[in-house]
Amino acid sequence: MNTAAMDLSVEGLACRRAGRTLFRDVAFTLRSGEVLQIEGHNGSGKTTLLRILCGLTRPAEGRVCWAGEDIRDNYAAYATHLSYVGHHAGIKEELTPLENLAFAAALGGAGGGSPEQALQRVGLPFECEELPCRKLSAGQRRRVALARLLLVSSRLWVLDEPFTALDVAGRALVETLLREHAAQGGMAVVTSHHAVDLEGCTVQQLHLG
Amino acid sequence: MNQPSLARAWSALLKRDVMLALRQRGQLANPLLFFVLVVALFPLGMNPDPGLLRSIGPGVIWVGALLAAMLALESMFRSDFDDGALEQMLLTPYPLPLLVLAKVTAHWLVTGVPLLLVSPLLALLLHLDGEAILILLATLALGTPLLSLIGAIGVALTVGLRRGGVLLSLLVLPLYVPVLIFAAGAVGNAAAGMAVTGQMAFLGALLALATALAPLATAAALRISLD
């Protein structure tokens, strides 16, 4: 498949919630190696936009295309290229980080590396690997969620507030991961309230609201 | 990169759900205990005449099983909805109805099968004889997966609501009634020494129908709930 054509393009996207228009005429094209940063005040529809990009929520108008094809027409093909880390990352409290990642790998058709390597990369202390996730701190759980990105090696990352609950080192780590991902030809859509340092990447900004 | 494999995803989902249930045994024991208590209290609260117990026994056991199954329903998608695992399930390349079937199977294994296992004891308590107990087991084996499959549709529709419990009962109960009628009827017939093929065939047909259609409806309902 021609990788150069694997773009995410969005045309005339509009979203209405409870009779109120959150945003309209949102359009952008994200190419290989680019990062899109979405800004906007609370309630401006950042999360909804990400959910539309993932195909979870139906837009009121407009469409989302992957490689020139509406994602609804061939969702299974799109889903193999997509990783979404939302506010709730699908981390099971009763399972250990390793078990959570092993499950994510089984569900996501993984190819990146082993769960152990991924957890090491996101800096989760070794002794935490065998604890149930409910005993981890919020920041550590966030790291487990981010480790899934390394495990599944999707082309498109959709990250909702990836810096939440992370310390300074954790935020630097996310920035490094994003830079590496972009350098390898991946693309990412990120919402964040903070200034994100992505030197060397092509960063597009989108302001909502 | 490994190709995504439906079989691997299916079994991983089944295994994870069973493992989660086994780690939260309290939740698991609740409906089972309810079932045992309801059925065990009947002989105490009523005239303990073996003839009477034998005649109401099939109905009592099945009503108990049905209510216990309803009690256990909520947990099917609730935690997955709360922690985002359901979203991740929708974002996989696999057909959602098949993943739903894995979840329903896991739910039945941890909630339906225990009911099946304790029911012979409860049947003895209600003076059912050997033949009736066998048929009771057969109806539960066909009926409890049916309850899980039908219930899944209702749970999927109400999982987005904060207080969906009452609505869930109202949605699901009318659909449970045919199961109750045919199953309790079959056990009653067996206790009276009559033929049960008609009821059993009906239960089997309902199960086949629900296995084919309920996951489709559940998947559609989940997409609506998560929109």
XYZ file of C-alpha atoms in Angstrom:
436
model
C 0.000 0.000 0.000
C 1.194 3.511 -0.769
C 2.062 4.944 2.623
C 2.320 8.507 1.356
C -1.403 8.492 0.649
C -2.322 7.476 4.190
C -3.568 10.848 5.271
C -6.237 11.761 7.720
C -8.407 14.426 6.182
C -11.422 16.095 7.668
C -13.907 18.232 5.787
C -16.627 20.537 7.039
C -16.972 18.803 10.379
C -19.701 20.102 12.658
C -20.932 18.871 15.990
C -24.091 19.684 17.861
C -24.701 18.604 21.419
C -27.988 19.222 23.216
C -29.120 21.729 20.571
C -25.922 23.765 20.807
C -23.357 23.932 18.026
C -20.001 23.058 19.554
C -17.998 23.644 16.409
C -18.517 23.805 12.658
C -16.474 23.837 9.467
C -13.544 22.100 11.056
C -11.204 20.987 8.293
C -7.621 19.832 8.202
C -5.366 17.295 6.556
C -2.823 15.445 8.614
C 0.037 13.832 6.715
C 2.665 11.360 7.670
C 5.056 12.780 10.276
C 2.714 15.560 11.386
C 1.182 16.316 14.738
C -2.073 18.183 15.217
C -2.517 19.998 18.488
C -6.075 20.906 19.407
C -6.634 23.760 21.827
C -9.753 25.242 23.264
C -11.373 26.094 26.558
C -13.230 23.530 28.635
C -16.400 22.387 26.933
C -15.326 23.575 23.485
C -15.680 20.092 22.060
C -12.087 18.835 22.029
C -12.941 15.381 23.308
C -15.987 15.173 21.038
C -13.807 16.043 18.049
C -11.388 13.266 18.983
C -14.252 10.813 19.374
C -15.502 11.794 15.924
C -12.019 11.213 14.507
C -12.065 7.754 16.069
C -15.492 6.990 14.649
C -17.104 6.674 18.081
C -19.376 9.676 17.640
C -21.200 10.601 14.471
C -20.566 14.167 13.299
C -23.631 16.310 12.622
C -22.076 17.321 9.315
C -18.946 16.599 7.356
C -16.787 13.552 7.124
C -13.536 12.036 8.256
C -11.444 10.346 5.595
C -8.500 8.004 5.890
C -6.437 7.535 2.712
C -9.181 9.316 0.796
C -11.934 6.991 1.966
C -14.668 7.807 4.480
C -13.774 5.921 7.685
C -17.330 4.637 7.949
C -17.019 2.840 4.608
C -14.111 0.669 5.680
C -13.896 0.986 9.415
C -11.998 -2.266 10.002
C -9.113 -1.087 7.797
C -9.026 2.279 9.566
C -9.147 0.687 13.015
C -5.938 -1.253 12.398
C -4.089 2.081 12.025
C -5.666 3.822 15.007
C -4.807 4.005 18.703
C -6.968 6.091 20.993
C -6.083 6.998 24.561
C -8.985 8.853 26.095
C -9.708 10.177 29.584
C -10.502 6.652 30.621
C -7.957 4.520 28.951
C -9.572 1.114 29.281
C -7.123 0.082 31.972
C -8.664 -2.573 34.200
C -8.189 -1.802 37.881
C -8.122 -5.422 38.922
C -5.498 -6.480 36.403
C -1.781 -5.811 36.634
C -0.110 -3.511 34.078
C 1.372 -6.546 32.351
C -2.004 -8.277 32.084
C -3.626 -5.090 30.819
C -1.004 -4.709 28.118
C -1.093 -8.364 27.129
C -4.830 -7.976 26.595
C -4.380 -4.768 24.617
C -1.825 -6.558 22.446
C -4.204 -9.446 21.800
C -7.029 -7.084 20.886
C -4.940 -4.665 18.866
C -2.962 -7.058 16.681
C 0.279 -5.908 18.278
C 3.673 -5.782 16.692
C 5.718 -3.152 18.540
C 7.436 -5.054 21.302
C 6.826 -6.997 24.474
C 4.667 -5.582 27.290
C 7.745 -5.580 29.557
C 9.724 -3.432 27.129
C 6.816 -1.032 26.695
C 6.418 -0.587 30.463
C 10.148 -0.045 30.843
C 10.071 2.573 28.103
C 7.310 4.589 29.821
C 9.243 4.435 33.059
C 6.946 2.351 35.193
C 8.952 1.036 38.162
C 9.675 -2.645 37.831
C 7.987 -3.545 41.125
C 4.692 -2.060 39.897
C 4.342 -4.509 37.035
C 2.782 -7.194 39.190
C 0.470 -4.941 41.238
C -3.197 -4.514 40.358
C -3.609 -1.156 38.600
C -5.939 0.178 41.295
C -2.894 0.318 43.597
C -0.975 2.549 41.185
C -1.047 6.333 41.250
C -2.965 8.270 38.604
C 0.266 9.172 36.847
C 1.458 5.580 36.815
C -1.861 4.431 35.358
C -1.479 7.097 32.689
C 1.918 5.636 31.852
C 0.406 2.170 31.523
C -2.190 3.599 29.129
C 0.543 5.263 27.076
C 2.574 2.054 27.000
C -0.200 0.596 24.875
C 0.773 2.989 22.083
C 4.243 1.483 21.949
C 2.868 -2.030 21.982
C 0.347 -1.750 19.196
C 2.437 0.487 16.880
C -0.432 2.177 15.068
C 0.170 4.877 12.512
C -2.331 7.354 13.956
C -2.369 8.233 17.651
C -5.359 10.082 19.028
C -4.523 11.303 22.515
C -6.932 13.132 24.792
C -5.017 15.186 27.353
C -2.036 12.818 27.469
C -0.231 15.058 29.959
C -2.896 14.814 32.655
C -1.572 13.538 35.969
C 1.976 13.221 34.653
C 4.998 14.763 36.372
C 7.665 16.791 34.577
C 9.606 13.699 33.528
C 6.381 12.079 32.354
C 5.486 15.066 30.202
C 8.941 15.107 28.677
C 8.501 11.401 27.966
C 5.231 11.970 26.110
C 6.877 14.711 24.066
C 9.759 12.380 23.221
C 7.353 9.603 22.238
C 5.434 11.993 19.998
C 8.654 13.210 18.361
C 9.848 9.663 17.734
C 6.455 8.627 16.426
C 6.424 11.542 13.977
C 10.023 10.854 12.943
C 9.011 7.309 12.048
C 6.281 8.625 9.784
C 3.444 8.331 12.260
C 0.890 11.022 12.925
C -0.833 12.175 16.060
C -3.773 14.265 17.180
C -3.319 15.654 20.678
C -5.430 17.859 22.902
C -3.589 19.763 25.559
C -3.855 22.853 27.706
C -0.095 23.135 27.985
C 2.420 24.320 25.476
C 3.839 21.195 23.903
C 7.474 21.163 22.912
C 7.693 19.211 19.682
C 10.813 20.584 18.113
C 11.564 19.059 14.751
C 8.004 17.988 14.057
C 5.512 19.646 11.767
C 2.895 20.810 14.232
C -0.501 22.061 13.130
C -2.632 23.999 15.557
C -6.387 23.917 15.678
C -8.332 26.194 17.947
C -11.879 25.305 18.916
C -14.506 27.613 20.356
C 3.581 -6.738 12.484
C 1.254 -9.537 13.531
C -1.972 -9.637 11.642
C -4.959 -8.863 13.829
C -6.570 -12.173 14.640
C -10.214 -12.451 15.585
C -9.729 -15.797 17.325
C -6.950 -14.355 19.489
C -8.970 -11.263 20.370
C -12.063 -13.362 21.108
C -10.325 -15.724 23.481
C -8.367 -12.885 25.123
C -11.614 -11.048 25.835
C -13.274 -14.168 27.234
C -10.264 -14.946 29.386
C -9.964 -11.397 30.691
C -13.621 -11.184 31.678
C -13.542 -14.514 33.494
C -10.318 -13.506 35.248
C -11.829 -10.160 36.309
C -14.900 -11.902 37.677
C -12.801 -14.371 39.633
C -10.832 -11.494 41.184
C -14.049 -9.858 42.376
C -15.668 -12.902 43.898
C -17.953 -10.858 46.136
C -19.805 -9.548 43.107
C -20.001 -13.061 41.779
C -21.411 -14.552 44.978
C -24.169 -11.981 45.359
C -26.679 -13.262 42.757
C -25.876 -16.857 43.621
C -26.549 -16.283 47.309
C -29.764 -14.506 46.406
C -30.855 -17.513 44.336
C -30.113 -19.982 47.130
C -31.835 -17.863 49.786
C -34.997 -17.223 47.789
C -35.473 -20.888 46.987
C -34.449 -22.127 50.452
C -36.875 -19.772 52.226
C -39.922 -21.102 50.387
C -40.170 -24.429 52.272
C -39.714 -22.500 55.527
C -42.316 -19.883 54.760
C -44.918 -22.232 53.377
C -46.550 -25.468 54.369
C -43.655 -27.961 54.093
C -45.892 -30.605 52.545
C -43.811 -32.564 49.977
C -46.706 -32.700 47.513
C -47.172 -28.931 47.578
C -43.433 -28.236 47.342
C -43.131 -30.669 44.451
C -45.849 -28.841 42.539
C -44.523 -25.306 43.116
C -40.832 -26.326 43.014
C -40.135 -25.857 39.280
C -41.719 -22.410 39.278
C -39.927 -21.305 42.430
C -36.521 -22.410 41.188
C -37.004 -20.784 37.813
C -38.326 -17.516 39.241
C -35.314 -17.477 41.576
C -32.913 -18.157 38.713
C -34.514 -15.466 36.582
C -34.312 -12.816 39.303
C -30.732 -13.804 40.133
C -29.822 -13.511 36.464
C -31.367 -10.044 36.350
C -29.444 -9.053 39.449
C -26.206 -10.078 37.752
C -26.965 -8.321 34.465
C -25.849 -4.794 35.412
C -22.258 -5.872 35.791
C -22.007 -7.063 32.194
C -20.942 -3.756 30.619
C -20.914 -1.356 33.578
C -17.230 -1.410 34.533
C -16.164 -1.543 30.874
C -18.258 1.538 30.223
C -16.812 3.384 33.205
C -13.144 2.693 32.543
C -13.187 3.105 28.774
C -12.632 -0.556 27.901
C -15.874 -0.514 25.928
C -14.596 2.325 23.726
C -11.448 0.334 23.051
C -13.599 -2.641 22.109
C -15.434 -0.516 19.541
C -12.138 0.710 18.103
C -10.893 -2.739 17.106
C -11.067 -3.962 13.526
C -13.193 -6.958 14.541
C -16.957 -7.325 14.126
C -18.477 -5.960 17.335
C -21.271 -8.574 17.559
C -18.661 -11.325 17.840
C -16.799 -9.494 20.619
C -20.148 -8.987 22.351
C -20.712 -12.723 22.114
C -17.385 -13.285 23.889
C -18.448 -10.964 26.693
C -21.868 -12.590 27.016
C -20.263 -16.035 27.074
C -17.905 -14.943 29.844
C -20.811 -13.440 31.759
C -22.792 -16.659 31.450
C -19.818 -18.742 32.578
C -19.452 -16.764 35.798
C -23.127 -16.090 36.573
C -25.249 -18.722 34.782
C -23.133 -21.804 35.342
C -22.996 -21.399 39.161
C -26.820 -21.276 39.208
C -26.838 -24.448 37.179
C -24.469 -26.155 39.609
C -26.372 -25.395 42.825
C -29.828 -26.020 41.406
C -29.881 -29.835 41.953
C -29.391 -29.251 45.683
C -32.238 -26.772 45.771
C -34.367 -29.170 43.753
C -33.839 -31.841 46.411
C -34.943 -29.334 49.038
C -38.211 -28.945 47.140
C -38.701 -32.721 46.840
C -38.286 -32.890 43.073
C -37.480 -36.412 41.879
C -34.563 -37.561 39.724
C -36.306 -37.203 36.365
C -37.495 -33.678 37.149
C -34.028 -32.670 38.346
C -32.500 -33.836 35.078
C -35.014 -31.812 33.097
C -34.467 -28.841 35.424
C -30.751 -28.974 34.626
C -31.492 -29.225 30.922
C -33.847 -26.211 31.014
C -31.302 -24.194 32.987
C -28.550 -25.175 30.554
C -30.670 -23.865 27.665
C -32.342 -21.061 29.566
C -29.563 -19.266 31.462
C -27.493 -18.445 28.339
C -30.743 -17.205 26.839
C -31.240 -14.892 29.827
C -27.681 -13.550 29.421
C -28.116 -12.974 25.679
C -31.456 -11.192 25.984
C -30.289 -9.268 29.027
C -27.226 -8.016 27.153
C -29.463 -6.013 24.800
C -31.143 -4.284 27.729
C -27.850 -3.619 29.503
C -26.295 -2.202 26.356
C -29.246 0.176 25.938
C -29.161 1.405 29.530
C -25.417 1.389 30.272
C -25.094 5.091 29.450
C -27.765 6.033 31.978
C -26.793 6.685 35.559
C -29.886 5.048 37.029
C -30.724 2.510 34.392
C -31.591 -0.261 36.857
C -35.370 0.089 36.904
C -35.554 0.731 33.182
C -33.434 -2.353 32.605
C -35.874 -4.533 34.549
C -38.827 -3.117 32.645
C -37.096 -3.675 29.307
C -35.865 -7.157 29.971
C -38.583 -8.760 32.085
C -41.227 -9.074 29.344
C -38.648 -10.827 27.179
C -37.805 -13.202 30.027
C -41.399 -14.321 30.508
C -41.501 -16.834 27.607
C -38.315 -18.440 28.898
C -39.859 -18.766 32.345
C -43.109 -20.239 31.020
C -41.506 -22.870 28.809
C -38.796 -23.818 31.285
C -40.980 -24.080 34.375
C -43.609 -25.858 32.271
C -41.080 -28.447 31.124
C -39.919 -29.199 34.667
C -43.526 -29.376 35.888
C -44.389 -31.802 33.108
C -41.366 -33.934 33.933
C -42.374 -34.034 37.604
C -45.857 -35.179 36.530
C -44.366 -37.810 34.217
C -45.489 -36.131 30.994
C -43.619 -35.395 27.763
C -41.325 -32.351 27.682
C -40.121 -32.369 24.061
C -42.350 -29.479 23.036
C -41.047 -27.056 25.659
C -37.456 -28.171 25.254
C -37.642 -27.701 21.497
C -39.017 -24.210 22.049
C -36.231 -23.311 24.474
C -33.645 -24.660 22.057
C -35.135 -22.666 19.203
C -35.199 -19.500 21.304
C -31.571 -20.037 22.265
C -30.528 -20.515 18.634
C -32.443 -17.403 17.631
C -31.018 -15.313 20.456
C -27.445 -16.484 19.777
C -27.770 -15.328 16.199
C -29.648 -12.056 16.731
C -29.018 -10.758 20.260
C -25.307 -9.926 19.667
C -26.286 -7.846 16.616
C -28.858 -5.900 18.616
C -26.464 -5.547 21.553
C -23.682 -4.226 19.322
C -26.015 -1.658 17.781
C -27.232 -0.615 21.228
C -23.651 -0.221 22.484
C -22.792 2.053 19.568
C -25.801 4.211 20.433
C -24.929 4.263 24.135
C -21.371 5.374 23.394
C -22.237 7.995 20.792
